Amino acid sequence: TRVFWRSTVSDAAIYREWVTNVGRRDAYARMAHLLCELIVRLRSVGRIEDHVAHLPITQAALGDALGLSTVHVNRVLQELRRDGLISSVGSRFRASDWAGLVRAADFDSIYLHQRAAQTGAGF
């Protein structure tokens, strides 16, 4: 029962954060927030290698998740690259400036309930 309750509380926190993400943040901050969350989650399960994440996701899927057109997704990703916050080659993604990405997203990983997620270590 305790595990189920903790899982439910965690899911509710994630849903609240996503309502905020889609409802209050601009496209740049939304994308930065999604990337921060993906990095934290991938790190927690050991899927970050040499500070690089493998993200086999299309711009259309990113747009669907964020409520953006694929054209807008492309522009936002270009802007994040131009600002030096991210770099990517194919499906391999790196947060070049973790602290900057966190600031751009106004990201606080506490809602993910993962102790190791707090520091952003490795980026």
Backbone as JSON, one array per atom type, in Angstrom:
{
  "sequence": "TRVFWRSTVSDAAIYREWVTNVGRRDAYARMAHLLCELIVRLRSVGRIEDHVAHLPITQAALGDALGLSTVHVNRVLQELRRDGLISSVGSRFRASDWAGLVRAADFDSIYLHQRAAQTGAGF",
  "N": [[0.82, -1.19, 0.0], [1.95, 1.23, 0.78], [3.95, 1.64, -1.18], [2.37, 1.87, -3.48], [0.95, 4.22, -2.82], [3.07, 6.09, -2.69], [3.89, 6.03, -5.35], [1.6, 7.06, -6.58], [1.51, 9.66, -5.49], [3.9, 10.66, -6.55], [3.32, 10.52, -9.32], [1.21, 12.4, -9.43], [2.57, 14.76, -8.77], [4.25, 15.01, -10.98], [2.34, 15.35, -13.02], [1.21, 17.81, -12.21], [3.43, 19.5, -12.59], [3.71, 19.3, -15.36], [1.35, 20.46, -16.27], [1.83, 23.07, -15.54], [4.13, 23.47, -17.11], [3.21, 23.33, -19.8], [1.16, 25.2, -19.74], [2.14, 27.68, -18.75], [4.77, 28.32, -19.49], [6.94, 29.67, -22.03], [7.74, 28.58, -25.41], [10.51, 28.09, -25.62], [11.33, 27.77, -22.92], [9.69, 25.61, -22.28], [10.72, 23.55, -23.92], [13.34, 23.42, -22.93], [12.76, 22.61, -20.33], [11.58, 20.07, -20.73], [13.81, 18.72, -21.8], [15.58, 18.86, -19.62], [14.14, 17.32, -17.75], [14.1, 14.83, -19.06], [16.84, 14.24, -19.09], [17.42, 14.02, -16.33], [15.76, 11.86, -15.64], [16.78, 9.83, -17.34], [19.4, 9.69, -16.37], [18.91, 8.7, -13.83], [18.36, 6.06, -14.28], [20.66, 5.09, -15.31], [21.24, 5.67, -18.02], [22.8, 7.58, -19.24], [25.7, 8.25, -20.94], [29.04, 9.19, -20.89], [28.25, 11.84, -20.55], [26.31, 12.13, -22.44], [23.14, 11.68, -23.87], [21.05, 9.27, -25.35], [18.5, 9.99, -27.38], [16.06, 8.88, -29.04], [13.9, 10.39, -30.57], [11.42, 12.05, -32.44], [11.09, 15.32, -33.97], [8.45, 15.87, -34.37], [7.2, 14.3, -32.41], [8.23, 15.55, -30.13], [7.01, 18.03, -30.48], [4.31, 17.28, -30.22], [4.3, 16.54, -27.51], [4.78, 18.97, -26.32], [2.96, 20.76, -27.29], [3.52, 22.16, -29.65], [4.24, 23.17, -33.03], [6.01, 21.26, -35.56], [7.76, 22.85, -36.97], [8.12, 24.99, -35.21], [9.29, 23.61, -33.07], [11.72, 22.89, -34.26], [12.88, 25.44, -34.63], [13.13, 26.29, -31.95], [14.89, 24.36, -30.91], [17.13, 24.98, -32.46], [17.64, 27.54, -31.45], [18.27, 26.94, -28.76], [20.62, 25.52, -29.21], [22.18, 27.53, -30.44], [22.42, 29.27, -28.3], [24.17, 27.89, -26.8], [23.36, 25.97, -24.99], [22.63, 23.34, -25.54], [23.78, 20.52, -27.48], [23.68, 18.43, -30.34], [23.79, 15.42, -32.22], [22.33, 13.65, -34.61], [20.47, 11.28, -32.92], [21.78, 11.61, -30.56], [22.31, 13.46, -27.71], [23.47, 16.27, -25.9], [23.68, 18.12, -22.93], [25.12, 20.96, -23.07], [25.52, 23.13, -21.44], [24.57, 22.69, -18.5], [23.71, 24.12, -16.18], [22.81, 26.49, -17.34], [20.75, 25.51, -18.96], [19.0, 24.55, -17.01], [18.35, 26.99, -15.77], [17.09, 28.32, -17.93], [14.85, 26.75, -18.18], [13.64, 27.04, -15.78], [13.87, 24.95, -13.98], [13.27, 22.59, -11.48], [14.07, 19.73, -10.04], [12.82, 18.47, -7.94], [10.17, 17.56, -7.97], [10.3, 15.14, -9.22], [11.08, 13.36, -7.37], [13.64, 12.21, -6.91], [16.61, 11.64, -5.45], [19.31, 11.85, -6.43], [18.94, 13.49, -8.56], [19.03, 16.16, -7.97], [21.42, 17.67, -8.24], [22.27, 17.71, -10.87], [24.55, 16.55, -11.65], [27.24, 15.69, -13.73], [26.66, 17.12, -15.94]],
  "CA": [[0.0, 0.0, 0.0], [2.83, 2.4, 0.86], [4.58, 1.81, -2.48], [1.34, 2.38, -4.37], [0.69, 5.6, -2.44], [4.21, 6.9, -3.11], [3.82, 6.12, -6.8], [0.49, 7.96, -6.89], [1.95, 11.02, -5.14], [4.9, 11.03, -7.54], [2.62, 10.78, -10.58], [0.46, 13.65, -9.29], [3.54, 15.86, -8.83], [4.68, 15.13, -12.37], [1.22, 15.93, -13.76], [1.13, 19.24, -11.86], [4.54, 20.19, -13.24], [3.45, 19.37, -16.79], [0.3, 21.46, -16.49], [2.56, 24.34, -15.47], [5.04, 23.56, -18.24], [2.49, 23.62, -21.04], [0.28, 26.35, -19.57], [2.73, 28.95, -18.33], [6.09, 28.59, -20.04], [7.02, 29.86, -23.47], [8.24, 27.4, -26.12], [11.93, 27.91, -25.27], [11.38, 27.21, -21.56], [9.06, 24.28, -22.32], [11.67, 22.59, -24.49], [14.43, 23.28, -21.96], [12.23, 21.84, -19.21], [11.46, 18.69, -21.16], [15.15, 18.15, -21.91], [16.08, 18.68, -18.25], [13.45, 16.17, -17.15], [14.58, 13.61, -19.7], [18.21, 13.98, -18.61], [17.34, 13.55, -14.94], [15.18, 10.51, -15.64], [17.73, 8.9, -17.95], [20.52, 9.53, -15.45], [18.48, 7.89, -12.68], [18.35, 4.64, -14.66], [21.96, 4.77, -15.88], [21.21, 5.75, -19.49], [23.64, 8.69, -19.7], [27.07, 7.78, -21.11], [29.94, 10.29, -21.26], [27.46, 13.08, -20.53], [25.49, 12.15, -23.65], [21.92, 10.87, -23.8], [20.49, 8.81, -26.62], [17.08, 10.35, -27.39], [15.48, 8.59, -30.35], [12.57, 11.01, -30.6], [11.29, 12.96, -33.57], [10.62, 16.67, -33.66], [6.98, 15.8, -34.32], [6.84, 13.78, -31.08], [8.51, 16.64, -29.19], [5.93, 19.0, -30.66], [3.09, 16.74, -29.6], [4.45, 16.58, -26.05], [4.87, 20.35, -25.84], [1.93, 21.6, -27.89], [4.19, 23.02, -30.62], [4.38, 22.62, -34.38], [7.36, 20.76, -35.81], [8.57, 24.01, -37.38], [8.47, 25.73, -33.99], [10.24, 22.75, -32.35], [13.01, 23.04, -34.93], [13.4, 26.78, -34.32], [13.5, 26.34, -30.53], [16.11, 23.56, -30.76], [18.21, 25.79, -33.03], [17.92, 28.62, -30.51], [18.97, 26.35, -27.62], [21.98, 25.24, -29.68], [22.84, 28.81, -30.66], [22.71, 29.83, -26.98], [25.19, 27.05, -26.18], [22.8, 25.14, -23.92], [22.59, 21.95, -25.97], [24.34, 20.12, -28.76], [23.14, 17.12, -30.71], [24.12, 14.81, -33.5], [21.36, 12.56, -34.75], [19.67, 11.08, -31.7], [22.64, 11.79, -29.39], [22.05, 14.79, -27.17], [24.29, 16.68, -24.76], [23.4, 19.43, -22.32], [26.43, 21.61, -23.07], [25.53, 24.04, -20.28], [23.48, 22.19, -17.64], [23.19, 25.2, -15.32], [22.07, 27.4, -18.21], [19.52, 24.83, -19.36], [18.14, 24.56, -15.82], [17.84, 28.37, -15.63], [16.16, 28.6, -19.03], [13.63, 25.97, -17.95], [13.17, 27.23, -14.4], [13.7, 23.54, -13.64], [13.58, 22.08, -10.14], [13.77, 18.3, -10.18], [12.24, 17.91, -6.71], [8.9, 16.89, -8.26], [10.57, 13.79, -9.7], [11.35, 12.53, -6.18], [14.87, 11.46, -7.12], [17.67, 12.32, -4.7], [20.48, 12.14, -7.26], [18.58, 14.43, -9.61], [19.09, 17.54, -7.51], [22.63, 18.41, -8.59], [22.55, 17.76, -12.3], [25.93, 16.09, -11.78], [27.55, 15.07, -15.01], [26.41, 18.07, -17.02]],
  "C": [[0.87, 1.26, 0.0], [3.5, 2.68, -0.49], [3.58, 2.39, -3.49], [1.05, 3.86, -4.09], [1.82, 6.51, -2.91], [4.2, 7.08, -4.63], [2.73, 7.1, -7.24], [0.86, 9.41, -6.62], [2.97, 11.52, -6.16], [4.25, 11.36, -8.88], [1.87, 12.11, -10.54], [1.4, 14.85, -9.38], [4.01, 16.09, -10.26], [3.57, 15.76, -13.22], [1.08, 17.43, -13.48], [2.22, 20.03, -12.58], [4.29, 20.33, -14.74], [2.32, 20.32, -17.13], [0.94, 22.85, -16.48], [3.42, 24.52, -16.71], [4.3, 23.97, -19.51], [1.67, 24.91, -20.92], [0.95, 27.68, -19.33], [4.06, 29.29, -18.97], [6.02, 28.84, -21.54], [7.69, 28.63, -24.09], [9.69, 27.08, -25.74], [12.05, 27.25, -23.9], [10.75, 25.82, -21.51], [10.03, 23.23, -22.82], [12.82, 22.35, -23.51], [13.99, 22.41, -20.79], [12.11, 20.36, -19.56], [12.83, 18.02, -21.23], [15.77, 17.92, -20.54], [15.45, 17.44, -17.61], [13.94, 14.86, -17.75], [15.98, 13.24, -19.23], [18.18, 13.41, -17.2], [16.81, 12.12, -14.89], [16.13, 9.49, -16.23], [18.93, 8.64, -17.04], [20.13, 8.59, -14.31], [18.44, 6.4, -13.0], [19.63, 4.25, -15.42], [22.03, 4.82, -17.4], [21.95, 6.96, -20.04], [25.06, 8.15, -19.77], [27.93, 8.94, -21.6], [29.18, 11.6, -21.42], [26.56, 13.23, -21.75], [24.3, 11.21, -23.46], [21.51, 10.47, -25.22], [18.98, 9.06, -26.55], [16.49, 10.1, -28.78], [14.04, 9.08, -30.43], [12.53, 12.01, -31.75], [10.86, 14.35, -33.1], [9.1, 16.7, -33.6], [6.52, 15.3, -32.95], [7.12, 14.82, -30.0], [7.4, 17.69, -29.26], [4.63, 18.55, -30.04], [3.15, 16.84, -28.09], [4.36, 18.0, -25.51], [3.79, 21.27, -26.41], [2.51, 22.6, -28.88], [4.18, 22.36, -31.99], [5.81, 22.12, -34.57], [8.29, 21.89, -36.25], [9.03, 24.78, -36.15], [9.47, 24.93, -33.15], [11.63, 22.93, -32.94], [13.65, 24.38, -34.59], [13.89, 26.87, -32.88], [14.78, 25.54, -30.3], [17.31, 24.31, -31.33], [18.62, 26.9, -32.07], [18.67, 28.1, -29.28], [20.41, 26.0, -27.99], [22.77, 26.53, -29.81], [23.24, 29.46, -29.34], [23.72, 28.99, -26.2], [24.68, 26.15, -25.07], [22.79, 23.66, -24.26], [23.43, 21.76, -27.22], [23.77, 18.75, -29.07], [23.66, 16.72, -32.07], [23.21, 13.6, -33.63], [20.51, 12.46, -33.49], [20.51, 11.22, -30.43], [22.6, 13.25, -28.97], [22.95, 15.06, -25.97], [23.8, 18.03, -24.24], [24.76, 20.1, -22.15], [26.61, 22.52, -21.87], [24.34, 23.66, -19.4], [22.87, 23.31, -16.81], [22.36, 26.19, -16.15], [20.74, 26.8, -18.66], [18.51, 24.81, -18.22], [17.53, 25.95, -15.62], [16.8, 28.68, -16.69], [14.81, 27.92, -18.8], [12.95, 26.32, -16.65], [12.88, 25.85, -13.81], [14.14, 23.26, -12.21], [13.13, 20.63, -10.12], [13.11, 17.68, -8.96], [10.95, 17.14, -6.99], [9.09, 15.47, -8.77], [10.89, 12.82, -8.57], [12.56, 11.63, -6.37], [16.01, 12.22, -6.46], [18.83, 12.74, -5.59], [20.2, 13.21, -8.3], [18.85, 15.88, -9.22], [20.28, 18.32, -8.06], [22.83, 18.59, -10.08], [23.96, 17.31, -12.58], [26.13, 15.41, -13.12], [27.28, 15.99, -16.18], [26.91, 19.42, -16.59]]
}
